[in-house]
Coordinates of C-alpha atoms in Angstrom, one line a residue:
X293 CA -38.9 -107.8 -35.0
X294 CA -35.2 -106.0 -35.6
X295 CA -33.3 -104.6 -32.6
X296 CA -30.3 -102.6 -32.9
X297 CA -28.9 -102.4 -29.5
X298 CA -26.8 -99.2 -29.4
X299 CA -24.0 -98.4 -26.7
X300 CA -24.7 -96.7 -23.8
X301 CA -22.6 -93.3 -23.8
X302 CA -21.6 -91.1 -20.9
X303 CA -18.5 -89.6 -19.3
X304 CA -15.8 -91.7 -17.8
X305 CA -16.3 -91.9 -14.2
X306 CA -13.5 -92.0 -11.9
X307 CA -13.4 -93.2 -8.3
X308 CA -11.1 -93.3 -5.7
X309 CA -10.4 -95.9 -2.8
X310 CA -8.9 -95.6 0.3
X311 CA -7.3 -98.8 1.8
X312 CA -7.8 -99.7 5.7
X313 CA -6.4 -101.5 7.8
X314 CA -7.6 -104.7 9.7
X315 CA -10.1 -104.3 12.7
X316 CA -8.6 -104.1 16.2
X317 CA -8.0 -107.1 18.0
X318 CA -10.6 -108.7 19.7
X319 CA -13.5 -107.4 17.5
X320 CA -16.4 -109.7 16.3
X321 CA -17.6 -108.7 13.0
X322 CA -20.4 -110.0 10.6
X323 CA -20.5 -109.2 7.1
X324 CA -23.3 -110.0 4.8
X325 CA -23.4 -110.1 1.0
X326 CA -25.9 -112.0 0.2
X327 CA -26.1 -114.4 -2.8
X328 CA -23.0 -112.8 -4.6
X329 CA -20.4 -115.7 -4.9
X330 CA -17.1 -114.0 -5.5
X331 CA -18.0 -111.4 -2.3
X332 CA -18.1 -114.5 0.0
X333 CA -14.5 -115.4 -0.9
X334 CA -12.8 -112.3 -1.1
X335 CA -13.5 -111.0 2.5
X336 CA -11.5 -114.5 4.3
X337 CA -8.1 -112.3 5.2
X338 CA -9.1 -112.3 8.4
X339 CA -7.8 -109.3 11.0
X340 CA -7.6 -110.1 14.5
X341 CA -10.9 -111.1 16.0
X342 CA -14.0 -113.1 15.3
X343 CA -15.8 -113.1 12.0
X344 CA -19.2 -114.5 11.0
X345 CA -20.5 -115.0 7.7
X346 CA -24.4 -115.6 7.9
X347 CA -26.1 -116.0 4.4
X348 CA -29.7 -116.9 3.0
X349 CA -30.6 -117.9 -0.3
X350 CA -28.9 -120.2 -2.6
X351 CA -25.1 -119.4 -1.1
X352 CA -25.7 -122.0 2.1
X353 CA -26.0 -124.8 -0.5
X354 CA -22.9 -123.7 -2.7
X355 CA -20.1 -125.8 -1.9
X356 CA -17.1 -124.1 0.2
X357 CA -14.9 -127.0 1.0
X358 CA -12.1 -126.1 -1.3
X359 CA -11.9 -122.8 0.2
X360 CA -12.2 -124.3 3.8
X361 CA -9.1 -126.8 2.7
X362 CA -6.8 -124.4 1.2
X363 CA -7.3 -121.7 4.2
X364 CA -6.6 -124.4 6.9
X365 CA -3.4 -125.3 5.3
X366 CA -2.4 -121.8 5.7
X367 CA -3.4 -121.7 9.5
X368 CA -6.8 -120.4 9.0
X369 CA -9.4 -121.7 11.7
X370 CA -12.8 -121.6 9.7
X371 CA -15.8 -123.3 10.7
X372 CA -18.7 -123.9 8.4
X373 CA -22.4 -125.4 8.5
X374 CA -21.2 -128.8 6.7
X375 CA -19.1 -127.4 4.3
X376 CA -21.1 -124.2 3.6
X377 CA -22.7 -121.1 4.7
X378 CA -22.7 -119.8 7.5
X379 CA -19.0 -119.7 8.2
X380 CA -16.9 -118.6 11.1
X381 CA -13.4 -117.2 10.5
X382 CA -10.9 -116.9 13.5
X383 CA -8.8 -113.9 12.6
X384 CA -5.2 -113.6 14.1
X385 CA -4.3 -110.8 12.2
X386 CA -1.7 -112.5 10.0
X387 CA -1.3 -115.6 7.6
X388 CA 1.7 -117.6 7.2
X389 CA 1.8 -118.6 3.5
X390 CA 3.8 -121.5 1.9
X391 CA 2.5 -124.1 -0.2
X392 CA -1.5 -124.1 -1.0
X393 CA -3.6 -126.6 -3.2
X394 CA -7.1 -125.5 -4.3
X395 CA -9.6 -128.1 -5.8
X396 CA -11.3 -126.0 -8.5
X397 CA -13.3 -128.9 -9.9
X398 CA -16.5 -127.2 -8.5
X399 CA -15.0 -123.3 -8.6
X400 CA -12.3 -121.4 -9.8
X401 CA -13.2 -118.8 -7.1
X402 CA -11.7 -120.6 -4.4
X403 CA -8.3 -119.9 -6.2
X404 CA -9.0 -116.4 -6.9
X405 CA -9.7 -115.9 -2.8
X406 CA -6.4 -117.0 -2.0
X407 CA -4.8 -115.0 -5.1
X408 CA -6.7 -111.5 -3.9
X409 CA -5.6 -112.1 -0.7
X410 CA -1.9 -113.8 -0.8
X411 CA 0.3 -110.6 -1.1
X412 CA -1.0 -109.9 2.1
X413 CA 0.5 -112.8 3.6
X414 CA 3.5 -112.9 6.1
X415 CA 5.4 -115.1 3.3
X416 CA 5.3 -116.2 -0.4
X417 CA 2.6 -118.6 -1.3
X418 CA 3.0 -121.2 -3.7
X419 CA -0.6 -121.7 -5.0
X420 CA -0.9 -125.2 -6.7
X421 CA -4.5 -125.4 -8.9
X422 CA -6.0 -129.3 -9.4
X423 CA -9.2 -129.9 -11.4
X424 CA -8.9 -126.9 -13.4
X425 CA -11.0 -127.8 -16.7
X426 CA -12.2 -124.2 -17.3
X427 CA -12.0 -120.4 -16.1
X428 CA -8.4 -120.4 -16.3
X429 CA -8.9 -117.0 -18.1
X430 CA -10.6 -115.5 -14.9
X431 CA -7.5 -116.3 -12.9
X432 CA -5.6 -114.5 -15.4
X433 CA -7.7 -111.3 -15.5
X434 CA -7.1 -111.2 -11.6
X435 CA -3.5 -111.8 -11.8
X436 CA -3.2 -108.7 -14.3
X437 CA -5.4 -106.6 -12.2
X438 CA -3.3 -107.7 -9.0
X439 CA 0.1 -106.9 -10.7
X440 CA -1.3 -103.4 -11.7
X441 CA -1.8 -102.6 -8.0
X442 CA 2.0 -103.7 -7.1
X443 CA 1.4 -107.4 -6.3
X444 CA 4.1 -109.8 -7.4
X445 CA 2.1 -112.6 -9.2
X446 CA 4.1 -115.3 -11.2
X447 CA 2.5 -118.0 -13.4
X448 CA 4.2 -121.4 -12.8
X449 CA 3.3 -124.9 -13.9
X450 CA 0.0 -125.8 -12.2
X451 CA -0.3 -122.7 -10.5
X452 CA 1.1 -119.2 -9.6
X453 CA 3.8 -118.1 -7.0
X454 CA 2.6 -114.6 -4.9
X455 CA 4.8 -113.0 -2.9
X456 CA 4.3 -111.2 0.3
X457 CA 4.6 -107.4 -1.6
X458 CA 1.3 -106.1 -0.5
X459 CA -0.8 -103.5 -2.7
X460 CA 0.0 -100.0 -3.7
X461 CA -2.5 -97.2 -4.8
X462 CA -2.5 -97.0 -8.7
X463 CA -4.9 -95.2 -11.3
X464 CA -6.3 -98.3 -13.6
X465 CA -8.6 -98.0 -16.1
X466 CA -11.6 -100.7 -16.2
X467 CA -12.6 -102.1 -19.4
X468 CA -16.3 -102.2 -20.0
X469 CA -17.6 -105.9 -18.3
X470 CA -17.8 -108.7 -21.2
X471 CA -20.1 -110.6 -18.7
X472 CA -22.6 -107.6 -19.4
X473 CA -22.0 -107.3 -22.8
X474 CA -22.9 -110.8 -23.8
X475 CA -26.6 -110.0 -23.6
X476 CA -26.7 -107.2 -26.5
X477 CA -24.5 -109.1 -28.3
X478 CA -27.0 -112.0 -28.6
X479 CA -30.2 -109.5 -28.6
X480 CA -28.3 -108.1 -32.1
X481 CA -27.7 -112.0 -33.4
X482 CA -31.0 -113.0 -32.9
X483 CA -32.8 -110.4 -34.3
X484 CA -30.4 -109.4 -37.4
X485 CA -29.5 -106.2 -35.4
X486 CA -26.3 -104.5 -34.8
X487 CA -24.7 -104.2 -31.4
X488 CA -21.7 -101.9 -30.6
X489 CA -20.0 -102.3 -27.4
X490 CA -17.5 -99.2 -26.9
X491 CA -14.2 -99.7 -24.9
X492 CA -13.8 -103.5 -25.7
X493 CA -11.2 -104.1 -27.6
X494 CA -9.5 -106.9 -29.7
X495 CA -6.7 -108.1 -27.1
X496 CA -9.1 -108.0 -24.0
X497 CA -8.4 -110.8 -21.8
X498 CA -12.2 -111.3 -20.6
X499 CA -13.4 -114.8 -20.9
X500 CA -16.8 -114.1 -21.6
X501 CA -15.7 -112.9 -24.9
X502 CA -15.5 -116.3 -26.2
X503 CA -19.1 -115.9 -26.8
X504 CA -18.5 -113.4 -29.5
X505 CA -16.1 -116.3 -31.3
X506 CA -18.7 -118.7 -30.8
X507 CA -21.4 -116.4 -32.3
X508 CA -19.5 -115.9 -35.1
X509 CA -19.4 -119.4 -35.7
X510 CA -23.4 -119.1 -35.8
X511 CA -23.2 -116.9 -38.5
X512 CA -22.7 -113.1 -37.2
X513 CA -20.1 -110.7 -38.6
X514 CA -18.0 -109.6 -35.6
X515 CA -15.4 -107.0 -35.9
X516 CA -13.4 -105.8 -33.0
X517 CA -10.9 -103.0 -33.0
X518 CA -9.1 -100.9 -30.3
X519 CA -12.0 -99.2 -29.5
X520 CA -15.1 -101.0 -30.0
X521 CA -16.8 -104.6 -30.8
X522 CA -19.5 -104.6 -33.0
X523 CA -21.9 -107.5 -34.0
X524 CA -24.6 -107.7 -36.6
X525 CA -26.7 -110.7 -36.6
X526 CA -27.8 -112.7 -39.8
X527 CA -31.1 -113.6 -41.1
X528 CA -31.0 -116.8 -39.5
X529 CA -28.2 -118.7 -37.2
X530 CA -26.6 -121.4 -37.8
X531 CA -26.4 -124.4 -35.2
X532 CA -23.3 -125.2 -33.4
X533 CA -21.3 -127.7 -31.3
X534 CA -18.9 -125.7 -29.1
X535 CA -17.1 -125.8 -25.6
X536 CA -17.7 -122.9 -23.2
X537 CA -15.5 -124.3 -20.2
X538 CA -13.6 -121.1 -20.2
X539 CA -17.0 -118.8 -20.3
X540 CA -19.8 -120.9 -18.8
X541 CA -21.7 -117.7 -17.3
X542 CA -21.8 -116.4 -21.3
X543 CA -23.1 -120.0 -22.4
X544 CA -26.8 -119.1 -21.0
X545 CA -27.0 -116.6 -23.4
X546 CA -25.6 -118.3 -26.0
X547 CA -28.1 -121.4 -25.4
X548 CA -30.8 -118.6 -25.9
X549 CA -29.5 -117.9 -29.3
X550 CA -29.3 -121.6 -30.4
X551 CA -33.3 -121.5 -29.7
X552 CA -33.3 -119.7 -33.2
X553 CA -30.7 -121.4 -34.9
X554 CA -31.8 -124.0 -38.0
X555 CA -30.8 -127.2 -36.0
X556 CA -29.6 -128.8 -32.9
X557 CA -26.7 -127.2 -31.0
X558 CA -24.6 -128.6 -28.4
X559 CA -22.8 -126.3 -25.7
X560 CA -20.1 -128.5 -23.5
X561 CA -18.0 -127.5 -20.6
X562 CA -21.0 -126.4 -17.9
X563 CA -20.3 -128.5 -15.0
X564 CA -19.3 -125.5 -13.0
X565 CA -23.3 -124.1 -13.8
X566 CA -24.5 -126.3 -11.3
X567 CA -22.9 -124.8 -8.4
X568 CA -24.0 -121.3 -9.2
X569 CA -26.4 -119.0 -7.5
X570 CA -28.8 -121.8 -8.9
X571 CA -28.5 -125.1 -10.3
X572 CA -28.4 -123.2 -14.1
X573 CA -28.7 -125.9 -16.2
X574 CA -32.2 -127.2 -14.6
X575 CA -34.1 -123.8 -15.2
X576 CA -32.5 -123.8 -18.7
X577 CA -34.0 -126.9 -19.7
X578 CA -37.2 -126.5 -18.3
X579 CA -37.8 -123.1 -19.9
X580 CA -36.6 -124.0 -23.1
X581 CA -39.5 -127.2 -22.8
X582 CA -42.0 -124.8 -21.5
X583 CA -41.4 -122.3 -24.9
X584 CA -41.9 -125.0 -27.1
X585 CA -38.3 -126.3 -28.0
X586 CA -36.3 -129.1 -26.8
X587 CA -33.4 -129.4 -24.4
X588 CA -31.5 -132.0 -22.5
X589 CA -28.3 -132.3 -20.5
X590 CA -25.7 -135.2 -21.3
X591 CA -23.2 -134.9 -18.9
X592 CA -21.9 -131.4 -19.0
X593 CA -23.2 -130.5 -22.2
X594 CA -26.5 -128.8 -22.9
X595 CA -28.4 -129.9 -26.0
X596 CA -30.7 -127.6 -27.5
X597 CA -33.2 -128.5 -30.5
X598 CA -35.2 -125.5 -31.7
X599 CA -39.1 -125.5 -32.1
X600 CA -42.0 -123.5 -32.7
X601 CA -41.9 -121.0 -29.6
X602 CA -44.6 -119.8 -27.6
X603 CA -45.3 -117.3 -24.7
X604 CA -44.2 -118.0 -21.2
X605 CA -43.8 -116.9 -17.6
X606 CA -40.4 -117.5 -16.9
X607 CA -39.0 -118.1 -13.4
X608 CA -36.0 -116.3 -13.0
X609 CA -34.9 -118.7 -10.0
X610 CA -33.5 -115.5 -8.0
X611 CA -31.0 -115.9 -10.7
X612 CA -29.8 -112.6 -12.5
X613 CA -27.8 -114.4 -15.3
X614 CA -31.0 -116.9 -15.7
X615 CA -33.4 -113.8 -15.5
X616 CA -31.1 -111.6 -18.1
X617 CA -30.4 -114.4 -20.3
X618 CA -34.0 -115.8 -20.9
X619 CA -35.5 -112.2 -21.0
X620 CA -33.8 -112.1 -24.3
X621 CA -36.5 -114.8 -25.7
X622 CA -38.9 -111.8 -25.3
X623 CA -37.4 -110.1 -28.3
X624 CA -38.6 -112.7 -30.7
X625 CA -41.5 -114.2 -29.2
X626 CA -44.3 -111.9 -28.0
X627 CA -45.8 -112.6 -24.3
X628 CA -42.4 -113.9 -22.4
X629 CA -42.6 -112.4 -19.0
X630 CA -39.9 -112.9 -16.2
X631 CA -41.1 -113.7 -12.6
X632 CA -39.2 -112.0 -10.2
X633 CA -37.4 -109.6 -12.2
X634 CA -35.6 -107.6 -9.5
X635 CA -32.7 -110.0 -9.3
X636 CA -30.9 -108.3 -11.8
X637 CA -30.1 -105.5 -9.8
X638 CA -27.4 -107.9 -8.1
X639 CA -25.0 -106.9 -11.1
X640 CA -27.0 -104.9 -13.9
X641 CA -29.6 -102.4 -12.1
X642 CA -30.8 -100.7 -15.4
X643 CA -30.8 -103.6 -17.5
X644 CA -34.8 -103.5 -17.9
X645 CA -34.4 -100.5 -19.4
X646 CA -31.3 -100.9 -21.5
X647 CA -33.5 -104.0 -23.1
X648 CA -36.4 -101.7 -23.6
X649 CA -34.2 -99.4 -25.5
X650 CA -33.1 -102.3 -27.6
X651 CA -36.9 -103.0 -28.7
X652 CA -37.6 -99.3 -29.6
X653 CA -34.3 -99.3 -31.3
X654 CA -33.6 -95.9 -29.3

């Protein structure tokens, strides 16, 4: 089967958002954002009152201690369920600021959370990061967006200095999401097809574009200009030995590409995948084995040995990226099905329609 994924064309949309001040004193608020990791962190700038975050699913199992400790050092009172969700925050309408140390060993999202709300603190924040072995690119993307909206954020040794500048309205062009682009790129790579992603340019700072470099190492032809990125897949992919610590989410789709390489591949830097919407390494190993390949985890490295692949019903484990990545196997292997496919609605509701167009070449 050959697939030539084509870009979805459409008019540039414009949206206007109106800022609001925090709630009135004494209010009690409850917010549900289900299993979306970043949202649970962004809403931590509490206004006066009492705020509760009740969560079902995988989120209560995901570690929250690094964020709790960081907020506590700013004087924020926060109670959790044994270091996880549900969480309760006592809002006082202001946060002092000062020096804040965030342990990023398990997730850089804790640092992102503090960065996003720090311009609203009473004083400057000196944000120091420890245990940051990867994902620093995501922090830089956050910094660039914050600066575009008037925040004063400066890189310093070991972290960032953030002044209490607040935010101001601005016009901002959002480039295509590289985290979504990885799927059509891998689709083209494994089918000797062609994918063109309009709007992704060569100087993009999105970390997940590391995937394009990895696919190029595997034999794909990649060209990136000012207006689009184009990838053409080879007849057969080469195996790869690479580190994806800076783009761990994209590593799932890369692992699927490794199923169709002509030898054993190794993808390192994946420790953080154990703390996502699912333990993402476990379903990869289980599913690859079920499909007829061999896979194992050595420390933070996934080792994939291709085999004669067969059909299977694949459990999405309630994880949108697991579902979207493993579904790509079906472009080459008949009879592959995804259980609980609706989970993709979290980030790409139209994913299955796009995948169908890849298969039909339309």
